[in-house]
PDB file of C-alpha atoms in Angstrom:
ATOM      1  CA  MET A 128     -11.071  -8.060   8.806  1.00  0.00           C
ATOM      2  CA  VAL A 129      -9.487 -10.450   6.325  1.00  0.00           C
ATOM      3  CA  ASP A 130      -9.889 -14.153   7.063  1.00  0.00           C
ATOM      4  CA  LYS A 131      -6.509 -15.727   6.299  1.00  0.00           C
ATOM      5  CA  GLU A 132      -8.011 -19.148   5.602  1.00  0.00           C
ATOM      6  CA  ALA A 133     -10.520 -17.665   3.146  1.00  0.00           C
ATOM      7  CA  VAL A 134      -7.692 -15.931   1.265  1.00  0.00           C
ATOM      8  CA  LEU A 135      -5.679 -19.159   1.207  1.00  0.00           C
ATOM      9  CA  ASP A 136      -8.648 -21.179  -0.042  1.00  0.00           C
ATOM     10  CA  GLY A 137      -9.296 -18.530  -2.678  1.00  0.00           C
ATOM     11  CA  TYR A 138      -5.751 -18.573  -4.011  1.00  0.00           C
ATOM     12  CA  ASP A 139      -5.680 -22.371  -4.006  1.00  0.00           C
ATOM     13  CA  THR A 140      -8.948 -22.470  -5.951  1.00  0.00           C
ATOM     14  CA  VAL A 141      -7.989 -19.922  -8.616  1.00  0.00           C
ATOM     15  CA  ALA A 142      -4.310 -20.887  -8.835  1.00  0.00           C
ATOM     16  CA  ARG A 143      -4.162 -21.554 -12.572  1.00  0.00           C
ATOM     17  CA  VAL A 144      -6.642 -18.855 -13.581  1.00  0.00           C
ATOM     18  CA  TYR A 145      -4.801 -16.281 -11.475  1.00  0.00           C
ATOM     19  CA  THR A 146      -1.421 -17.220 -12.929  1.00  0.00           C
ATOM     20  CA  GLU A 147      -2.704 -16.846 -16.476  1.00  0.00           C
ATOM     21  CA  GLU A 148      -4.397 -13.514 -15.715  1.00  0.00           C
ATOM     22  CA  ARG A 149      -1.212 -12.206 -14.121  1.00  0.00           C
ATOM     23  CA  SER A 150       0.754 -13.472 -17.096  1.00  0.00           C
ATOM     24  CA  ARG A 151      -1.152 -11.248 -19.511  1.00  0.00           C
ATOM     25  CA  SER A 152       0.152  -8.042 -17.965  1.00  0.00           C
ATOM     26  CA  ASP A 153       3.649  -6.616 -17.688  1.00  0.00           C
ATOM     27  CA  LYS A 154       2.555  -3.478 -15.846  1.00  0.00           C
ATOM     28  CA  GLU A 155       4.964  -4.190 -12.999  1.00  0.00           C
ATOM     29  CA  HIS A 156       7.803  -3.860 -15.482  1.00  0.00           C
ATOM     30  CA  LYS A 157       8.659  -0.329 -14.381  1.00  0.00           C
ATOM     31  CA  ALA A 158       8.864  -1.301 -10.716  1.00  0.00           C
ATOM     32  CA  LEU A 159      10.810  -4.459 -11.452  1.00  0.00           C
ATOM     33  CA  SER A 160      13.246  -2.680 -13.755  1.00  0.00           C
ATOM     34  CA  SER A 161      13.869  -0.072 -11.082  1.00  0.00           C
ATOM     35  CA  LEU A 162      14.651  -2.764  -8.529  1.00  0.00           C
ATOM     36  CA  LEU A 163      16.944  -4.678 -10.874  1.00  0.00           C
ATOM     37  CA  HIS A 164      18.885  -1.483 -11.593  1.00  0.00           C
ATOM     38  CA  PHE A 165      20.272  -1.587  -8.052  1.00  0.00           C
ATOM     39  CA  LEU A 166      21.171  -5.282  -8.051  1.00  0.00           C
ATOM     40  CA  SER A 167      24.047  -7.376  -9.297  1.00  0.00           C
ATOM     41  CA  LEU A 168      23.975 -10.872 -10.759  1.00  0.00           C
ATOM     42  CA  GLU A 169      24.863 -12.318  -7.352  1.00  0.00           C
ATOM     43  CA  SER A 170      22.157 -10.431  -5.423  1.00  0.00           C
ATOM     44  CA  ARG A 171      19.719 -12.497  -3.389  1.00  0.00           C
ATOM     45  CA  VAL A 172      16.106 -11.416  -3.885  1.00  0.00           C
ATOM     46  CA  LEU A 173      12.847 -12.446  -2.231  1.00  0.00           C
ATOM     47  CA  ASP A 174       9.527 -12.320  -4.085  1.00  0.00           C
ATOM     48  CA  ALA A 175       7.120 -12.127  -1.137  1.00  0.00           C
ATOM     49  CA  GLY A 176       3.753 -13.470  -2.232  1.00  0.00           C
ATOM     50  CA  CYS A 177       5.127 -14.928  -5.449  1.00  0.00           C
ATOM     51  CA  GLY A 178       1.940 -16.753  -6.437  1.00  0.00           C
ATOM     52  CA  GLY A 179       2.381 -18.907  -9.531  1.00  0.00           C
ATOM     53  CA  GLY A 180       5.713 -17.318 -10.401  1.00  0.00           C
ATOM     54  CA  LYS A 181       4.603 -15.186 -13.359  1.00  0.00           C
ATOM     55  CA  PRO A 182       5.561 -12.610 -14.286  1.00  0.00           C
ATOM     56  CA  VAL A 183       7.795 -11.419 -11.411  1.00  0.00           C
ATOM     57  CA  LEU A 184       9.586 -14.475 -10.032  1.00  0.00           C
ATOM     58  CA  ARG A 185      10.260 -15.871 -13.478  1.00  0.00           C
ATOM     59  CA  GLN A 186      11.888 -12.625 -14.600  1.00  0.00           C
ATOM     60  CA  LEU A 187      13.924 -12.290 -11.408  1.00  0.00           C
ATOM     61  CA  SER A 188      15.202 -15.857 -11.615  1.00  0.00           C
ATOM     62  CA  SER A 189      16.122 -15.433 -15.281  1.00  0.00           C
ATOM     63  CA  GLN A 190      18.337 -12.439 -14.466  1.00  0.00           C
ATOM     64  CA  LEU A 191      19.710 -13.213 -11.007  1.00  0.00           C
ATOM     65  CA  GLN A 192      21.500 -16.208  -9.533  1.00  0.00           C
ATOM     66  CA  GLN A 193      19.702 -16.303  -6.183  1.00  0.00           C
ATOM     67  CA  THR A 194      15.937 -15.835  -6.098  1.00  0.00           C
ATOM     68  CA  ILE A 195      13.446 -16.955  -3.483  1.00  0.00           C
ATOM     69  CA  GLY A 196       9.691 -17.194  -3.882  1.00  0.00           C
ATOM     70  CA  LEU A 197       7.538 -17.140  -0.742  1.00  0.00           C
ATOM     71  CA  ASP A 198       3.836 -17.938  -0.724  1.00  0.00           C
ATOM     72  CA  PHE A 199       1.382 -19.619   1.637  1.00  0.00           C
ATOM     73  CA  SER A 200      -0.545 -21.372  -1.135  1.00  0.00           C
ATOM     74  CA  THR A 201       0.881 -24.776  -2.031  1.00  0.00           C
ATOM     75  CA  LYS A 202      -1.201 -24.797  -5.218  1.00  0.00           C
ATOM     76  CA  GLN A 203       0.378 -21.537  -6.339  1.00  0.00           C
ATOM     77  CA  LEU A 204       3.853 -22.821  -5.474  1.00  0.00           C
ATOM     78  CA  GLU A 205       3.299 -25.970  -7.545  1.00  0.00           C
ATOM     79  CA  ILE A 206       2.759 -23.732 -10.560  1.00  0.00           C
ATOM     80  CA  ALA A 207       5.693 -21.496  -9.629  1.00  0.00           C
ATOM     81  CA  ALA A 208       7.970 -24.543  -9.638  1.00  0.00           C
ATOM     82  CA  SER A 209       7.299 -24.957 -13.354  1.00  0.00           C
ATOM     83  CA  LYS A 210       7.296 -21.257 -14.246  1.00  0.00           C
ATOM     84  CA  ALA A 211      10.478 -20.372 -12.341  1.00  0.00           C
ATOM     85  CA  PRO A 212      12.402 -23.643 -11.887  1.00  0.00           C
ATOM     86  CA  GLU A 213      15.637 -21.844 -10.962  1.00  0.00           C
ATOM     87  CA  ALA A 214      14.070 -20.202  -7.901  1.00  0.00           C
ATOM     88  CA  THR A 215      14.060 -21.532  -4.355  1.00  0.00           C
ATOM     89  CA  LEU A 216      10.445 -21.830  -3.195  1.00  0.00           C
ATOM     90  CA  LEU A 217       9.245 -21.528   0.401  1.00  0.00           C
ATOM     91  CA  CYS A 218       5.778 -22.150   1.782  1.00  0.00           C
ATOM     92  CA  GLY A 219       5.198 -19.735   4.613  1.00  0.00           C
ATOM     93  CA  ASP A 220       3.551 -16.685   6.107  1.00  0.00           C
ATOM     94  CA  MET A 221       4.833 -13.148   5.631  1.00  0.00           C
ATOM     95  CA  THR A 222       4.199 -12.420   9.307  1.00  0.00           C
ATOM     96  CA  GLN A 223       6.928 -14.986  10.035  1.00  0.00           C
ATOM     97  CA  VAL A 224       9.259 -15.041   7.037  1.00  0.00           C
ATOM     98  CA  PRO A 225      11.214 -18.335   7.163  1.00  0.00           C
ATOM     99  CA  LEU A 226      14.606 -16.715   6.515  1.00  0.00           C
ATOM    100  CA  THR A 227      17.504 -15.614   8.706  1.00  0.00           C
ATOM    101  CA  ASP A 228      18.258 -12.015   9.609  1.00  0.00           C
ATOM    102  CA  GLY A 229      19.871  -9.835   6.951  1.00  0.00           C
ATOM    103  CA  CYS A 230      20.099 -12.581   4.343  1.00  0.00           C
ATOM    104  CA  VAL A 231      18.531 -10.921   1.279  1.00  0.00           C
ATOM    105  CA  ASP A 232      19.521  -7.879  -0.762  1.00  0.00           C
ATOM    106  CA  ALA A 233      16.051  -6.958  -1.997  1.00  0.00           C
ATOM    107  CA  ILE A 234      12.378  -7.806  -1.583  1.00  0.00           C
ATOM    108  CA  PHE A 235       9.603  -7.420  -4.151  1.00  0.00           C
ATOM    109  CA  ALA A 236       6.126  -7.586  -2.587  1.00  0.00           C
ATOM    110  CA  SER A 237       3.459  -6.926  -5.186  1.00  0.00           C
ATOM    111  CA  HIS A 238      -0.262  -7.370  -4.437  1.00  0.00           C
ATOM    112  CA  SER A 239       0.476  -9.410  -1.319  1.00  0.00           C
ATOM    113  CA  LEU A 240       0.331  -7.073   1.690  1.00  0.00           C
ATOM    114  CA  ILE A 241      -3.235  -6.167   0.725  1.00  0.00           C
ATOM    115  CA  HIS A 242      -4.521  -9.693   1.486  1.00  0.00           C
ATOM    116  CA  ILE A 243      -3.263  -9.662   5.079  1.00  0.00           C
ATOM    117  CA  PRO A 244      -5.270  -8.265   8.023  1.00  0.00           C
ATOM    118  CA  ALA A 245      -4.423  -4.573   8.365  1.00  0.00           C
ATOM    119  CA  ASP A 246      -3.526  -4.989  12.025  1.00  0.00           C
ATOM    120  CA  THR A 247      -0.625  -7.241  10.990  1.00  0.00           C
ATOM    121  CA  HIS A 248       0.774  -5.050   8.183  1.00  0.00           C
ATOM    122  CA  GLN A 249       3.358  -3.525  10.521  1.00  0.00           C
ATOM    123  CA  THR A 250       4.452  -7.021  11.546  1.00  0.00           C
ATOM    124  CA  VAL A 251       4.996  -7.964   7.907  1.00  0.00           C
ATOM    125  CA  ILE A 252       6.954  -4.800   7.145  1.00  0.00           C
ATOM    126  CA  ASP A 253       9.063  -5.384  10.267  1.00  0.00           C
ATOM    127  CA  GLU A 254       9.782  -8.906   9.005  1.00  0.00           C
ATOM    128  CA  PHE A 255      10.900  -7.489   5.682  1.00  0.00           C
ATOM    129  CA  ALA A 256      13.283  -5.197   7.568  1.00  0.00           C
ATOM    130  CA  ARG A 257      14.593  -8.151   9.573  1.00  0.00           C
ATOM    131  CA  VAL A 258      15.528 -10.341   6.612  1.00  0.00           C
ATOM    132  CA  LEU A 259      16.944  -7.474   4.514  1.00  0.00           C
ATOM    133  CA  ARG A 260      20.582  -6.502   4.833  1.00  0.00           C
ATOM    134  CA  PRO A 261      21.273  -2.872   5.823  1.00  0.00           C
ATOM    135  CA  GLY A 262      20.946  -0.782   2.682  1.00  0.00           C
ATOM    136  CA  GLY A 263      18.739  -3.428   1.094  1.00  0.00           C
ATOM    137  CA  ARG A 264      15.895  -2.480  -1.201  1.00  0.00           C
ATOM    138  CA  LEU A 265      12.165  -3.096  -0.705  1.00  0.00           C
ATOM    139  CA  LEU A 266       9.517  -2.540  -3.354  1.00  0.00           C
ATOM    140  CA  VAL A 267       5.996  -2.975  -1.990  1.00  0.00           C
ATOM    141  CA  SER A 268       2.613  -2.195  -3.533  1.00  0.00           C
ATOM    142  CA  GLU A 269      -0.378  -0.664  -1.791  1.00  0.00           C
ATOM    143  CA  GLY A 270      -3.830   0.462  -2.838  1.00  0.00           C
ATOM    144  CA  PRO A 271      -4.567   4.145  -3.541  1.00  0.00           C
ATOM    145  CA  GLN A 272      -6.888   4.456  -0.536  1.00  0.00           C
ATOM    146  CA  LYS A 273      -7.977   2.613   2.582  1.00  0.00           C
ATOM    147  CA  TRP A 274     -10.480  -0.114   1.715  1.00  0.00           C
ATOM    148  CA  GLU A 275     -11.696  -3.470   2.976  1.00  0.00           C
ATOM    149  CA  GLY A 276     -13.832  -5.768   0.893  1.00  0.00           C
ATOM    150  CA  THR A 277     -14.761  -9.178  -0.474  1.00  0.00           C
ATOM    151  CA  ASN A 278     -15.412 -10.578  -3.949  1.00  0.00           C
ATOM    152  CA  ARG A 279     -17.331 -13.853  -3.742  1.00  0.00           C
ATOM    153  CA  ASN A 280     -16.667 -14.804  -7.366  1.00  0.00           C
ATOM    154  CA  TRP A 281     -13.162 -13.491  -7.957  1.00  0.00           C
ATOM    155  CA  LEU A 282     -11.924 -13.767 -11.556  1.00  0.00           C
ATOM    156  CA  ASP A 283     -15.247 -15.499 -12.331  1.00  0.00           C
ATOM    157  CA  ALA A 284     -13.652 -18.649 -10.928  1.00  0.00           C
ATOM    158  CA  GLY A 285     -16.105 -19.337  -8.119  1.00  0.00           C
ATOM    159  CA  ALA A 286     -13.685 -18.420  -5.348  1.00  0.00           C
ATOM    160  CA  GLU A 287     -13.973 -15.828  -2.606  1.00  0.00           C
ATOM    161  CA  MET A 288     -11.190 -13.266  -2.191  1.00  0.00           C
ATOM    162  CA  GLN A 289     -10.723 -10.666   0.528  1.00  0.00           C
ATOM    163  CA  TRP A 290      -8.677  -7.465   0.760  1.00  0.00           C
ATOM    164  CA  ASP A 291      -7.623  -5.236   3.652  1.00  0.00           C
ATOM    165  CA  ILE A 292      -5.925  -2.202   2.127  1.00  0.00           C
ATOM    166  CA  ALA A 293      -4.366   0.164   4.654  1.00  0.00           C
ATOM    167  CA  GLY A 294      -3.882   3.021   2.202  1.00  0.00           C
ATOM    168  CA  PRO A 295      -0.741   4.965   1.311  1.00  0.00           C
ATOM    169  CA  GLU A 296      -0.605   7.237   4.369  1.00  0.00           C
ATOM    170  CA  THR A 297      -0.596   4.325   6.807  1.00  0.00           C
ATOM    171  CA  THR A 298       1.871   2.336   4.722  1.00  0.00           C
ATOM    172  CA  ARG A 299       4.282   5.268   4.508  1.00  0.00           C
ATOM    173  CA  ALA A 300       4.265   5.575   8.296  1.00  0.00           C
ATOM    174  CA  GLN A 301       4.730   1.824   8.779  1.00  0.00           C
ATOM    175  CA  LEU A 302       7.679   1.717   6.385  1.00  0.00           C
ATOM    176  CA  GLU A 303       9.370   4.586   8.190  1.00  0.00           C
ATOM    177  CA  THR A 304       8.710   2.980  11.588  1.00  0.00           C
ATOM    178  CA  ALA A 305      10.463  -0.189  10.390  1.00  0.00           C
ATOM    179  CA  GLY A 306      13.540   1.782   9.312  1.00  0.00           C
ATOM    180  CA  PHE A 307      12.870   2.259   5.609  1.00  0.00           C
ATOM    181  CA  HIS A 308      13.618   5.453   3.728  1.00  0.00           C
ATOM    182  CA  ILE A 309      11.140   5.999   0.901  1.00  0.00           C
ATOM    183  CA  GLU A 310      13.168   6.767  -2.210  1.00  0.00           C
ATOM    184  CA  THR A 311      10.208   7.239  -4.521  1.00  0.00           C
ATOM    185  CA  GLU A 312       6.628   6.174  -5.039  1.00  0.00           C
ATOM    186  CA  TYR A 313       4.642   5.849  -8.194  1.00  0.00           C
ATOM    187  CA  GLY A 314       1.414   4.365  -9.465  1.00  0.00           C
ATOM    188  CA  ALA A 315       1.101   1.025 -11.195  1.00  0.00           C
ATOM    189  CA  PRO A 316      -2.247  -0.015 -12.699  1.00  0.00           C
ATOM    190  CA  ASN A 317      -4.016  -3.092 -11.428  1.00  0.00           C
ATOM    191  CA  THR A 318      -2.194  -5.996 -13.065  1.00  0.00           C
ATOM    192  CA  LEU A 319      -5.444  -7.923 -13.463  1.00  0.00           C
ATOM    193  CA  ASP A 320      -7.156  -5.243 -15.566  1.00  0.00           C
ATOM    194  CA  GLU A 321      -5.424  -3.940 -18.676  1.00  0.00           C
ATOM    195  CA  ASP A 322      -8.041  -1.223 -19.129  1.00  0.00           C
ATOM    196  CA  GLU A 323      -7.777   0.348 -15.684  1.00  0.00           C
ATOM    197  CA  ASP A 324      -6.685   3.962 -15.651  1.00  0.00           C
ATOM    198  CA  GLU A 325      -3.243   4.425 -14.122  1.00  0.00           C
ATOM    199  CA  GLU A 326      -4.479   7.064 -11.675  1.00  0.00           C
ATOM    200  CA  ALA A 327      -6.852   4.500 -10.156  1.00  0.00           C
ATOM    201  CA  GLY A 328      -4.212   1.807  -9.840  1.00  0.00           C
ATOM    202  CA  TRP A 329      -1.794   0.631  -7.205  1.00  0.00           C
ATOM    203  CA  ILE A 330       1.031   2.593  -5.642  1.00  0.00           C
ATOM    204  CA  PHE A 331       4.542   1.171  -5.421  1.00  0.00           C
ATOM    205  CA  PHE A 332       6.822   2.351  -2.628  1.00  0.00           C
ATOM    206  CA  GLU A 333      10.504   1.998  -3.484  1.00  0.00           C
ATOM    207  CA  THR A 334      12.490   2.058  -0.254  1.00  0.00           C
ATOM    208  CA  THR A 335      15.938   1.496   1.230  1.00  0.00           C
ATOM    209  CA  LEU A 336      16.496  -0.039   4.673  1.00  0.00           C
ATOM    210  CA  THR A 337      18.476   2.517   6.674  1.00  0.00           C
ATOM    211  CA  HIS A 338      18.174   0.832  10.081  1.00  0.00           C
ATOM    212  CA  SER A 339      16.273  -1.990  11.765  1.00  0.00           C
TER     213      SER A 339
END
């Protein structure tokens, strides 16, 4: 099972390296463009697990008036403050999102659910349903298959990172349990590896909240 403190220490340690690695790829462009298609300038959007703010939060805040970045790493948020200065930044846990009920129009959660213990994934998805307005949009990424593992020298930066990937079947069921209707799902290659084949990459679930 994922150790939350180990993940936090890892993200704090690799904060700048991770931000630069993420900045080299725009492979979430398709998912982000799809989300933005359903939003207006005034829409309020949460980037759950925003990291250092690049590339997602920066793009959202450049196109929308109300963007929120949530992360539990203060080191990552310090970087996000410079990369996406227009965004509101919150330090917190996705199992207890520090927002009121029904206050956001959309949530983008890319490469964040996978670092949380699998037995709390439903709790996180339920929290997303709580803070979304009815009819709100959620875009969440998941690995192509169930897997749990550790890299003790992630990004060659001397930091340990852990993953607890539930897999698409479990995530589909959890989304539906929370009241989400899956509009579509499609693959997105690992944003930290430009050479990875798309078929081996991540899956994005694009969903609409029908009830909570």
